[in-house]
Structures are given as C-alpha cells and as structure tokens.
Amino acid sequence: MKDEPNAGADALELRIDSKTYLSADGNPVEVIRGLALRLEPGAFGAIMGPSGCGKTTLLRIAAGLDPDFLGTRRVPRAQRLGIVFQEPRLLPWRTVEENIRLVLPAGDEGSDLAPLVETLGLGSHMAHYPGELSLGLARRVAIARAFAVRPTLLLLDEPFVSLDEVTAARLREQLTALTLREGTTTLCVTHDPAEAVELADHLFVLSHRPAAVIFERHLSSSELRRGNADVLSIQEELRDALVLSSGPASLSQAHSALRKN
C-alpha cells in the first residue's frame, strides 16, 4: 500500500489494485480488484453493492485502518478523520458528553459543543449514560462524536440501519446539515437506494466480489434540486445497477448492460 497525503487538494482518492485476505480454512480470498474511487472536497459519496462484496473493507482502507492492500490511498491534507460504525460503540460507563469529548485532541477538551449538540438535539441528554438512550439517540451521539473533531473526512458504515423510518429520516437531515455546514468530504455505505439519493451527490455501486466500481453517477447542481420524478429516475438507475452487481457476471458484461439502459 502506498499512502500519500493529497498535497494539492482535499479530495479522497483510492486505487485498490487488489485486496486479499486468508479465509478461515487458510485459502486466499480476493475481496477487491481494480477499484478506483475519487471524491472531490466537500462531496458526499454513497457506496452500494451486494452483501459481503467488500464495502466495509473499502471503508477500512479509506480510514487507513487496513494498509494491507496493493494500490494507493490519497487523503485530504491535514486530515482529521471521523468514523461512524454500524453500532454506536459508546463507552457505557461514560456520559453522553464524556463520550463525545473523549475524541477531542489534548488541549481541546473544553471546546464548545453547543452548536453540534443543538443540531443533533442532544441538549437534554448530555448527562445520560448510553444504557439510558434509545438506539436513535445513541446513533446521534456517535455522529456527534465523529463531528466533534471537525473532520475533513467522514466515513459512515450503514449508520441508520435498523432504525425506524421516522428516526432515520431525522438523522439523515441532521447529517446533511452538518456535512454542508462543515464542508466535510463524506463516504457512506448504505443498502437503500432512496437513502443514497437523498444524502449523496456522488453514487457508486460495487460489483460482486472481487469488488470494483461498476456504476458511478455524479449528480449535477440542477439534479441536486431535483423533483420527485428525477429522484425516482435516479433510484431506478441505482436499482438496475444493484441487480447487475448481485450476480457473478463479469465487469465487462455489467458495463455493457448499463450502457444499454
């Protein structure tokens, strides 16, 4: 792996020629092959693909947590990384406020969290412990913790999974407000085409393992002001790409089929 700061820009660039691990029986399994992904500064990317294709592995590589791959990782200069996992991963013996402040650099422990807390509606819960929170509230705390470091790069692994739709919709609105306010480059894994279109301005669909990008869609400024018909059309494109990604068909077959649509 070659890890390079992006000296001239705050874009995220990944080129993964190959990522392999050993299975439980000791056989090598190639998870990703020939994957290229780029997000411009402040862009919000959504990653979709079949279960087990390597989406979480891709996020771990983007985060620098898995350097064991062939390729190149370029990250925003002066990188400050925020991560939101599928599970909130809060320390049960710490209050909400303590869980958020734990990630702050030395000397910043007294930082004013009020704007962040207000945006996420956590003001009345700061003295509570994780065991006293609903799953939706715990997810809000996890998002607050990720944003407390003022991240230049934010990575989210299905942060709204298993939430009811009303709670998930509220959290998506809050997340969008935070990423726009901070200008954060964001990459999010999701299984929901509607969620991807609501959140992102750059859409990626990964193939069956070994994963590569078989569909990429950048939404223009006019499309980001889209009406219902545009939203449904883009979601349908995503669903078509996901149908292709779920089988073992070759990338050339997938690309050919997508070009016909």
PDB file of C-alpha atoms in Angstrom:
ATOM      1  CA  MET A   1       0.000   0.000   0.000  1.00  0.00           C
ATOM      2  CA  LYS A   2       1.176   3.465  -0.833  1.00  0.00           C
ATOM      3  CA  ASP A   3      -0.337   6.090   1.476  1.00  0.00           C
ATOM      4  CA  GLU A   4       0.051   9.642   0.222  1.00  0.00           C
ATOM      5  CA  PRO A   5      -1.235  12.949   1.618  1.00  0.00           C
ATOM      6  CA  ASN A   6      -3.074  14.810  -1.112  1.00  0.00           C
ATOM      7  CA  ALA A   7      -0.664  17.736  -1.193  1.00  0.00           C
ATOM      8  CA  GLY A   8      -2.633  19.824  -3.643  1.00  0.00           C
ATOM      9  CA  ALA A   9      -6.226  19.174  -2.668  1.00  0.00           C
ATOM     10  CA  ASP A  10      -8.688  17.892  -0.111  1.00  0.00           C
ATOM     11  CA  ALA A  11     -10.026  15.146  -2.365  1.00  0.00           C
ATOM     12  CA  LEU A  12     -10.168  11.484  -1.354  1.00  0.00           C
ATOM     13  CA  GLU A  13      -8.631   9.130  -3.913  1.00  0.00           C
ATOM     14  CA  LEU A  14      -8.459   5.355  -3.655  1.00  0.00           C
ATOM     15  CA  ARG A  15      -6.911   2.970  -6.168  1.00  0.00           C
ATOM     16  CA  ILE A  16      -7.089  -0.598  -4.961  1.00  0.00           C
ATOM     17  CA  ASP A  17      -5.441  -2.939  -7.443  1.00  0.00           C
ATOM     18  CA  SER A  18      -6.011  -5.920  -5.159  1.00  0.00           C
ATOM     19  CA  LYS A  19      -7.103  -6.633  -1.604  1.00  0.00           C
ATOM     20  CA  THR A  20      -6.836 -10.246  -0.409  1.00  0.00           C
ATOM     21  CA  TYR A  21      -7.240 -11.943   2.948  1.00  0.00           C
ATOM     22  CA  LEU A  22      -6.981 -15.515   4.196  1.00  0.00           C
ATOM     23  CA  SER A  23     -10.238 -17.325   4.880  1.00  0.00           C
ATOM     24  CA  ALA A  24     -10.801 -19.483   7.971  1.00  0.00           C
ATOM     25  CA  ASP A  25      -9.551 -22.532   6.064  1.00  0.00           C
ATOM     26  CA  GLY A  26      -6.346 -20.712   5.070  1.00  0.00           C
ATOM     27  CA  ASN A  27      -7.233 -20.052   1.424  1.00  0.00           C
ATOM     28  CA  PRO A  28      -6.668 -16.595  -0.087  1.00  0.00           C
ATOM     29  CA  VAL A  29      -9.848 -14.665  -0.940  1.00  0.00           C
ATOM     30  CA  GLU A  30      -9.638 -11.610  -3.189  1.00  0.00           C
ATOM     31  CA  VAL A  31     -12.179  -9.077  -1.929  1.00  0.00           C
ATOM     32  CA  ILE A  32     -11.423  -6.069  -4.153  1.00  0.00           C
ATOM     33  CA  ARG A  33      -9.758  -5.842  -7.555  1.00  0.00           C
ATOM     34  CA  GLY A  34      -9.197  -2.875  -9.851  1.00  0.00           C
ATOM     35  CA  LEU A  35     -11.269  -0.406  -7.840  1.00  0.00           C
ATOM     36  CA  ALA A  36     -10.835   3.336  -8.392  1.00  0.00           C
ATOM     37  CA  LEU A  37     -12.763   5.970  -6.471  1.00  0.00           C
ATOM     38  CA  ARG A  38     -12.415   9.731  -6.131  1.00  0.00           C
ATOM     39  CA  LEU A  39     -14.405  12.239  -4.088  1.00  0.00           C
ATOM     40  CA  GLU A  40     -13.910  15.960  -4.523  1.00  0.00           C
ATOM     41  CA  PRO A  41     -13.550  18.198  -1.457  1.00  0.00           C
ATOM     42  CA  GLY A  42     -16.853  18.553   0.365  1.00  0.00           C
ATOM     43  CA  ALA A  43     -18.570  15.872  -1.751  1.00  0.00           C
ATOM     44  CA  PHE A  44     -20.845  13.230  -0.252  1.00  0.00           C
ATOM     45  CA  GLY A  45     -20.398   9.765  -1.756  1.00  0.00           C
ATOM     46  CA  ALA A  46     -22.725   6.804  -1.234  1.00  0.00           C
ATOM     47  CA  ILE A  47     -21.479   3.244  -1.767  1.00  0.00           C
ATOM     48  CA  MET A  48     -23.876   0.407  -2.545  1.00  0.00           C
ATOM     49  CA  GLY A  49     -23.376  -3.221  -3.520  1.00  0.00           C
ATOM     50  CA  PRO A  50     -24.291  -6.806  -2.659  1.00  0.00           C
ATOM     51  CA  SER A  51     -23.827  -8.062   0.881  1.00  0.00           C
ATOM     52  CA  GLY A  52     -20.295  -9.302   1.522  1.00  0.00           C
ATOM     53  CA  CYS A  53     -18.794  -7.637  -1.551  1.00  0.00           C
ATOM     54  CA  GLY A  54     -16.261  -5.594   0.443  1.00  0.00           C
ATOM     55  CA  LYS A  55     -17.945  -2.280   1.268  1.00  0.00           C
ATOM     56  CA  THR A  56     -16.781  -2.260   4.898  1.00  0.00           C
ATOM     57  CA  THR A  57     -13.300  -3.363   3.784  1.00  0.00           C
ATOM     58  CA  LEU A  58     -13.247  -0.383   1.417  1.00  0.00           C
ATOM     59  CA  LEU A  59     -14.129   1.974   4.287  1.00  0.00           C
ATOM     60  CA  ARG A  60     -11.407   0.468   6.477  1.00  0.00           C
ATOM     61  CA  ILE A  61      -8.871   1.082   3.703  1.00  0.00           C
ATOM     62  CA  ALA A  62     -10.144   4.654   3.253  1.00  0.00           C
ATOM     63  CA  ALA A  63      -9.725   5.184   7.009  1.00  0.00           C
ATOM     64  CA  GLY A  64      -6.156   3.868   6.972  1.00  0.00           C
ATOM     65  CA  LEU A  65      -7.140   1.009   9.293  1.00  0.00           C
ATOM     66  CA  ASP A  66      -6.202  -1.667   6.741  1.00  0.00           C
ATOM     67  CA  PRO A  67      -2.901  -0.928   4.954  1.00  0.00           C
ATOM     68  CA  ASP A  68      -2.534  -4.486   3.640  1.00  0.00           C
ATOM     69  CA  PHE A  69      -3.561  -3.959   0.004  1.00  0.00           C
ATOM     70  CA  LEU A  70      -1.975  -3.247  -3.361  1.00  0.00           C
ATOM     71  CA  GLY A  71      -2.691   0.278  -4.527  1.00  0.00           C
ATOM     72  CA  THR A  72      -2.720   3.892  -3.427  1.00  0.00           C
ATOM     73  CA  ARG A  73      -4.647   5.880  -0.846  1.00  0.00           C
ATOM     74  CA  ARG A  74      -4.644   9.669  -1.006  1.00  0.00           C
ATOM     75  CA  VAL A  75      -6.479  11.567   1.703  1.00  0.00           C
ATOM     76  CA  PRO A  76      -7.351  15.220   2.362  1.00  0.00           C
ATOM     77  CA  ARG A  77      -4.388  17.281   3.527  1.00  0.00           C
ATOM     78  CA  ALA A  78      -4.295  17.999   7.262  1.00  0.00           C
ATOM     79  CA  GLN A  79      -6.633  15.030   7.591  1.00  0.00           C
ATOM     80  CA  ARG A  80      -8.967  14.841  10.569  1.00  0.00           C
ATOM     81  CA  LEU A  81     -10.909  11.615  10.406  1.00  0.00           C
ATOM     82  CA  GLY A  82     -14.394  10.919  11.752  1.00  0.00           C
ATOM     83  CA  ILE A  83     -15.912   7.414  11.654  1.00  0.00           C
ATOM     84  CA  VAL A  84     -19.460   6.246  12.391  1.00  0.00           C
ATOM     85  CA  PHE A  85     -19.823   2.474  12.601  1.00  0.00           C
ATOM     86  CA  GLN A  86     -22.979   0.365  12.210  1.00  0.00           C
ATOM     87  CA  GLU A  87     -23.126   0.124  16.000  1.00  0.00           C
ATOM     88  CA  PRO A  88     -22.697   3.331  18.073  1.00  0.00           C
ATOM     89  CA  ARG A  89     -19.775   1.858  20.107  1.00  0.00           C
ATOM     90  CA  LEU A  90     -20.239   4.182  23.071  1.00  0.00           C
ATOM     91  CA  LEU A  91     -18.481   3.590  26.386  1.00  0.00           C
ATOM     92  CA  PRO A  92     -21.276   2.549  28.779  1.00  0.00           C
ATOM     93  CA  TRP A  93     -19.549   3.968  31.874  1.00  0.00           C
ATOM     94  CA  ARG A  94     -19.229   7.447  30.346  1.00  0.00           C
ATOM     95  CA  THR A  95     -21.954  10.039  29.940  1.00  0.00           C
ATOM     96  CA  VAL A  96     -23.020  11.309  26.530  1.00  0.00           C
ATOM     97  CA  GLU A  97     -20.881  14.423  26.959  1.00  0.00           C
ATOM     98  CA  GLU A  98     -17.873  12.391  28.099  1.00  0.00           C
ATOM     99  CA  ASN A  99     -18.230  10.024  25.131  1.00  0.00           C
ATOM    100  CA  ILE A 100     -18.166  12.984  22.759  1.00  0.00           C
ATOM    101  CA  ARG A 101     -15.283  14.799  24.447  1.00  0.00           C
ATOM    102  CA  LEU A 102     -13.111  11.658  24.610  1.00  0.00           C
ATOM    103  CA  VAL A 103     -12.130  12.083  20.941  1.00  0.00           C
ATOM    104  CA  LEU A 104     -11.006  15.698  21.263  1.00  0.00           C
ATOM    105  CA  PRO A 105      -7.265  16.371  20.983  1.00  0.00           C
ATOM    106  CA  ALA A 106      -5.328  17.317  24.097  1.00  0.00           C
ATOM    107  CA  GLY A 107      -5.993  20.946  24.889  1.00  0.00           C
ATOM    108  CA  ASP A 108      -9.391  20.969  23.167  1.00  0.00           C
ATOM    109  CA  GLU A 109     -11.302  19.152  25.901  1.00  0.00           C
ATOM    110  CA  GLY A 110     -13.112  22.365  26.793  1.00  0.00           C
ATOM    111  CA  SER A 111     -14.300  23.047  23.239  1.00  0.00           C
ATOM    112  CA  ASP A 112     -17.784  24.461  22.860  1.00  0.00           C
ATOM    113  CA  LEU A 113     -20.010  21.616  21.701  1.00  0.00           C
ATOM    114  CA  ALA A 114     -23.188  23.711  21.820  1.00  0.00           C
ATOM    115  CA  PRO A 115     -23.723  24.153  18.034  1.00  0.00           C
ATOM    116  CA  LEU A 116     -23.171  20.439  17.411  1.00  0.00           C
ATOM    117  CA  VAL A 117     -25.351  19.398  20.337  1.00  0.00           C
ATOM    118  CA  GLU A 118     -28.107  21.762  19.213  1.00  0.00           C
ATOM    119  CA  THR A 119     -28.080  20.489  15.623  1.00  0.00           C
ATOM    120  CA  LEU A 120     -28.400  16.874  16.815  1.00  0.00           C
ATOM    121  CA  GLY A 121     -30.931  17.625  19.539  1.00  0.00           C
ATOM    122  CA  LEU A 122     -28.811  16.170  22.335  1.00  0.00           C
ATOM    123  CA  GLY A 123     -29.003  19.073  24.805  1.00  0.00           C
ATOM    124  CA  SER A 124     -31.215  17.286  27.340  1.00  0.00           C
ATOM    125  CA  HIS A 125     -29.216  14.051  27.162  1.00  0.00           C
ATOM    126  CA  MET A 126     -25.627  15.155  27.830  1.00  0.00           C
ATOM    127  CA  ALA A 127     -25.623  13.806  31.415  1.00  0.00           C
ATOM    128  CA  HIS A 128     -27.232  10.492  30.449  1.00  0.00           C
ATOM    129  CA  TYR A 129     -25.390   7.191  30.053  1.00  0.00           C
ATOM    130  CA  PRO A 130     -25.622   5.072  26.871  1.00  0.00           C
ATOM    131  CA  GLY A 131     -27.816   2.496  28.622  1.00  0.00           C
ATOM    132  CA  GLU A 132     -30.465   5.186  29.078  1.00  0.00           C
ATOM    133  CA  LEU A 133     -30.634   6.035  25.370  1.00  0.00           C
ATOM    134  CA  SER A 134     -32.744   4.687  22.538  1.00  0.00           C
ATOM    135  CA  LEU A 135     -30.858   3.342  19.517  1.00  0.00           C
ATOM    136  CA  GLY A 136     -31.701   6.509  17.577  1.00  0.00           C
ATOM    137  CA  LEU A 137     -30.272   8.727  20.308  1.00  0.00           C
ATOM    138  CA  ALA A 138     -27.168   6.542  20.602  1.00  0.00           C
ATOM    139  CA  ARG A 139     -26.637   6.939  16.848  1.00  0.00           C
ATOM    140  CA  ARG A 140     -26.893  10.716  17.254  1.00  0.00           C
ATOM    141  CA  VAL A 141     -24.190  10.586  19.924  1.00  0.00           C
ATOM    142  CA  ALA A 142     -21.963   8.542  17.594  1.00  0.00           C
ATOM    143  CA  ILE A 143     -22.442  11.158  14.851  1.00  0.00           C
ATOM    144  CA  ALA A 144     -21.724  13.953  17.328  1.00  0.00           C
ATOM    145  CA  ARG A 145     -18.528  12.198  18.412  1.00  0.00           C
ATOM    146  CA  ALA A 146     -17.408  11.887  14.785  1.00  0.00           C
ATOM    147  CA  PHE A 147     -18.067  15.597  14.122  1.00  0.00           C
ATOM    148  CA  ALA A 148     -16.512  16.810  17.388  1.00  0.00           C
ATOM    149  CA  VAL A 149     -13.045  16.561  15.798  1.00  0.00           C
ATOM    150  CA  ARG A 150     -14.199  18.795  12.884  1.00  0.00           C
ATOM    151  CA  PRO A 151     -13.381  16.030  10.367  1.00  0.00           C
ATOM    152  CA  THR A 152     -12.096  16.773   6.898  1.00  0.00           C
ATOM    153  CA  LEU A 153     -13.014  13.159   6.030  1.00  0.00           C
ATOM    154  CA  LEU A 154     -16.083  11.378   7.418  1.00  0.00           C
ATOM    155  CA  LEU A 155     -16.708   7.652   6.888  1.00  0.00           C
ATOM    156  CA  LEU A 156     -20.055   6.052   7.743  1.00  0.00           C
ATOM    157  CA  ASP A 157     -20.888   2.346   7.673  1.00  0.00           C
ATOM    158  CA  GLU A 158     -24.681   1.989   7.403  1.00  0.00           C
ATOM    159  CA  PRO A 159     -25.246   4.495  10.227  1.00  0.00           C
ATOM    160  CA  PHE A 160     -29.064   4.312  10.036  1.00  0.00           C
ATOM    161  CA  VAL A 161     -29.526   0.548   9.730  1.00  0.00           C
ATOM    162  CA  SER A 162     -32.288  -0.964  11.937  1.00  0.00           C
ATOM    163  CA  LEU A 163     -33.800   2.441  12.757  1.00  0.00           C
ATOM    164  CA  ASP A 164     -37.456   3.167  12.092  1.00  0.00           C
ATOM    165  CA  GLU A 165     -38.000   5.395   9.062  1.00  0.00           C
ATOM    166  CA  VAL A 166     -39.066   8.491  11.029  1.00  0.00           C
ATOM    167  CA  THR A 167     -35.912   8.380  13.186  1.00  0.00           C
ATOM    168  CA  ALA A 168     -33.691   7.577  10.194  1.00  0.00           C
ATOM    169  CA  ALA A 169     -35.167  10.467   8.195  1.00  0.00           C
ATOM    170  CA  ARG A 170     -34.495  12.891  11.062  1.00  0.00           C
ATOM    171  CA  LEU A 171     -30.907  11.671  11.387  1.00  0.00           C
ATOM    172  CA  ARG A 172     -30.336  11.957   7.633  1.00  0.00           C
ATOM    173  CA  GLU A 173     -31.493  15.590   7.756  1.00  0.00           C
ATOM    174  CA  GLN A 174     -29.184  16.295  10.694  1.00  0.00           C
ATOM    175  CA  LEU A 175     -26.249  14.592   8.999  1.00  0.00           C
ATOM    176  CA  THR A 176     -26.818  16.575   5.796  1.00  0.00           C
ATOM    177  CA  ALA A 177     -26.935  19.837   7.766  1.00  0.00           C
ATOM    178  CA  LEU A 178     -23.641  19.015   9.489  1.00  0.00           C
ATOM    179  CA  THR A 179     -21.757  17.945   6.351  1.00  0.00           C
ATOM    180  CA  LEU A 180     -22.901  21.051   4.469  1.00  0.00           C
ATOM    181  CA  ARG A 181     -22.023  23.361   7.359  1.00  0.00           C
ATOM    182  CA  GLU A 182     -18.559  21.874   7.826  1.00  0.00           C
ATOM    183  CA  GLY A 183     -17.784  21.178   4.148  1.00  0.00           C
ATOM    184  CA  THR A 184     -16.807  17.619   5.083  1.00  0.00           C
ATOM    185  CA  THR A 185     -15.795  15.084   2.443  1.00  0.00           C
ATOM    186  CA  THR A 186     -18.034  12.111   3.265  1.00  0.00           C
ATOM    187  CA  LEU A 187     -18.236   8.480   2.184  1.00  0.00           C
ATOM    188  CA  CYS A 188     -21.214   6.417   3.373  1.00  0.00           C
ATOM    189  CA  VAL A 189     -22.135   2.749   2.908  1.00  0.00           C
ATOM    190  CA  THR A 190     -25.863   2.098   2.504  1.00  0.00           C
ATOM    191  CA  HIS A 191     -28.169  -0.636   1.171  1.00  0.00           C
ATOM    192  CA  ASP A 192     -31.028   1.790   0.484  1.00  0.00           C
ATOM    193  CA  PRO A 193     -31.210   3.489  -2.967  1.00  0.00           C
ATOM    194  CA  ALA A 194     -33.629   6.109  -1.615  1.00  0.00           C
ATOM    195  CA  GLU A 195     -31.242   6.941   1.218  1.00  0.00           C
ATOM    196  CA  ALA A 196     -28.295   7.131  -1.189  1.00  0.00           C
ATOM    197  CA  VAL A 197     -30.096   9.578  -3.480  1.00  0.00           C
ATOM    198  CA  GLU A 198     -31.292  11.694  -0.542  1.00  0.00           C
ATOM    199  CA  LEU A 199     -27.845  12.021   1.009  1.00  0.00           C
ATOM    200  CA  ALA A 200     -25.262  11.900  -1.749  1.00  0.00           C
ATOM    201  CA  ASP A 201     -24.089  13.883  -4.744  1.00  0.00           C
ATOM    202  CA  HIS A 202     -21.869  11.025  -5.935  1.00  0.00           C
ATOM    203  CA  LEU A 203     -23.180   7.464  -6.229  1.00  0.00           C
ATOM    204  CA  PHE A 204     -21.078   4.291  -6.513  1.00  0.00           C
ATOM    205  CA  VAL A 205     -22.250   0.696  -6.984  1.00  0.00           C
ATOM    206  CA  LEU A 206     -19.754  -2.112  -6.399  1.00  0.00           C
ATOM    207  CA  SER A 207     -19.754  -5.433  -8.200  1.00  0.00           C
ATOM    208  CA  HIS A 208     -19.917  -8.915  -6.772  1.00  0.00           C
ATOM    209  CA  ARG A 209     -16.618  -9.963  -5.137  1.00  0.00           C
ATOM    210  CA  PRO A 210     -13.900  -9.159  -6.073  1.00  0.00           C
ATOM    211  CA  ALA A 211     -15.444  -5.719  -5.915  1.00  0.00           C
ATOM    212  CA  ALA A 212     -14.882  -2.916  -8.388  1.00  0.00           C
ATOM    213  CA  VAL A 213     -16.973   0.128  -9.247  1.00  0.00           C
ATOM    214  CA  ILE A 214     -19.431  -0.934 -11.984  1.00  0.00           C
ATOM    215  CA  PHE A 215     -21.672   2.143 -11.783  1.00  0.00           C
ATOM    216  CA  GLU A 216     -20.805   5.720 -10.924  1.00  0.00           C
ATOM    217  CA  ARG A 217     -23.167   8.669 -11.071  1.00  0.00           C
ATOM    218  CA  HIS A 218     -22.304  12.274 -10.269  1.00  0.00           C
ATOM    219  CA  LEU A 219     -25.358  14.414  -9.596  1.00  0.00           C
ATOM    220  CA  SER A 220     -25.138  17.878 -11.127  1.00  0.00           C
ATOM    221  CA  SER A 221     -26.204  21.078  -9.379  1.00  0.00           C
ATOM    222  CA  SER A 222     -29.511  21.017 -11.252  1.00  0.00           C
ATOM    223  CA  GLU A 223     -30.116  17.374 -10.288  1.00  0.00           C
ATOM    224  CA  LEU A 224     -29.452  18.185  -6.644  1.00  0.00           C
ATOM    225  CA  ARG A 225     -32.505  20.483  -6.867  1.00  0.00           C
ATOM    226  CA  ARG A 226     -34.440  17.565  -8.315  1.00  0.00           C
ATOM    227  CA  GLY A 227     -38.161  16.951  -8.119  1.00  0.00           C
ATOM    228  CA  ASN A 228     -39.909  13.679  -7.366  1.00  0.00           C
ATOM    229  CA  ALA A 229     -39.697  12.408 -10.960  1.00  0.00           C
ATOM    230  CA  ASP A 230     -35.914  12.935 -11.015  1.00  0.00           C
ATOM    231  CA  VAL A 231     -35.489  11.214  -7.652  1.00  0.00           C
ATOM    232  CA  LEU A 232     -37.424   8.158  -8.834  1.00  0.00           C
ATOM    233  CA  SER A 233     -35.452   8.020 -12.083  1.00  0.00           C
ATOM    234  CA  ILE A 234     -32.090   8.112 -10.276  1.00  0.00           C
ATOM    235  CA  GLN A 235     -33.250   5.494  -7.762  1.00  0.00           C
ATOM    236  CA  GLU A 236     -34.273   3.254 -10.667  1.00  0.00           C
ATOM    237  CA  GLU A 237     -30.789   3.603 -12.190  1.00  0.00           C
ATOM    238  CA  LEU A 238     -29.314   2.528  -8.871  1.00  0.00           C
ATOM    239  CA  ARG A 239     -31.644  -0.457  -8.572  1.00  0.00           C
ATOM    240  CA  ASP A 240     -30.746  -1.614 -12.095  1.00  0.00           C
ATOM    241  CA  ALA A 241     -27.052  -1.384 -11.213  1.00  0.00           C
ATOM    242  CA  LEU A 242     -27.627  -3.311  -7.975  1.00  0.00           C
ATOM    243  CA  VAL A 243     -29.392  -6.131  -9.833  1.00  0.00           C
ATOM    244  CA  LEU A 244     -26.336  -6.472 -12.050  1.00  0.00           C
ATOM    245  CA  SER A 245     -23.951  -6.269  -9.113  1.00  0.00           C
ATOM    246  CA  SER A 246     -25.590  -9.119  -7.211  1.00  0.00           C
ATOM    247  CA  GLY A 247     -24.538 -11.833  -9.668  1.00  0.00           C
ATOM    248  CA  PRO A 248     -21.126 -13.219 -10.624  1.00  0.00           C
ATOM    249  CA  ALA A 249     -21.301 -11.656 -14.102  1.00  0.00           C
ATOM    250  CA  SER A 250     -18.090 -10.135 -15.397  1.00  0.00           C
ATOM    251  CA  LEU A 251     -17.450  -6.417 -15.148  1.00  0.00           C
ATOM    252  CA  SER A 252     -17.470  -6.114 -18.932  1.00  0.00           C
ATOM    253  CA  GLN A 253     -20.958  -7.656 -19.032  1.00  0.00           C
ATOM    254  CA  ALA A 254     -22.145  -5.312 -16.304  1.00  0.00           C
ATOM    255  CA  HIS A 255     -20.735  -2.229 -18.021  1.00  0.00           C
ATOM    256  CA  SER A 256     -22.262  -3.318 -21.336  1.00  0.00           C
ATOM    257  CA  ALA A 257     -25.686  -3.807 -19.787  1.00  0.00           C
ATOM    258  CA  LEU A 258     -25.563  -0.443 -18.012  1.00  0.00           C
ATOM    259  CA  ARG A 259     -24.641   1.362 -21.214  1.00  0.00           C
ATOM    260  CA  LYS A 260     -27.772  -0.032 -22.876  1.00  0.00           C
ATOM    261  CA  ASN A 261     -30.055   1.443 -20.190  1.00  0.00           C
TER     262      ASN A 261
END
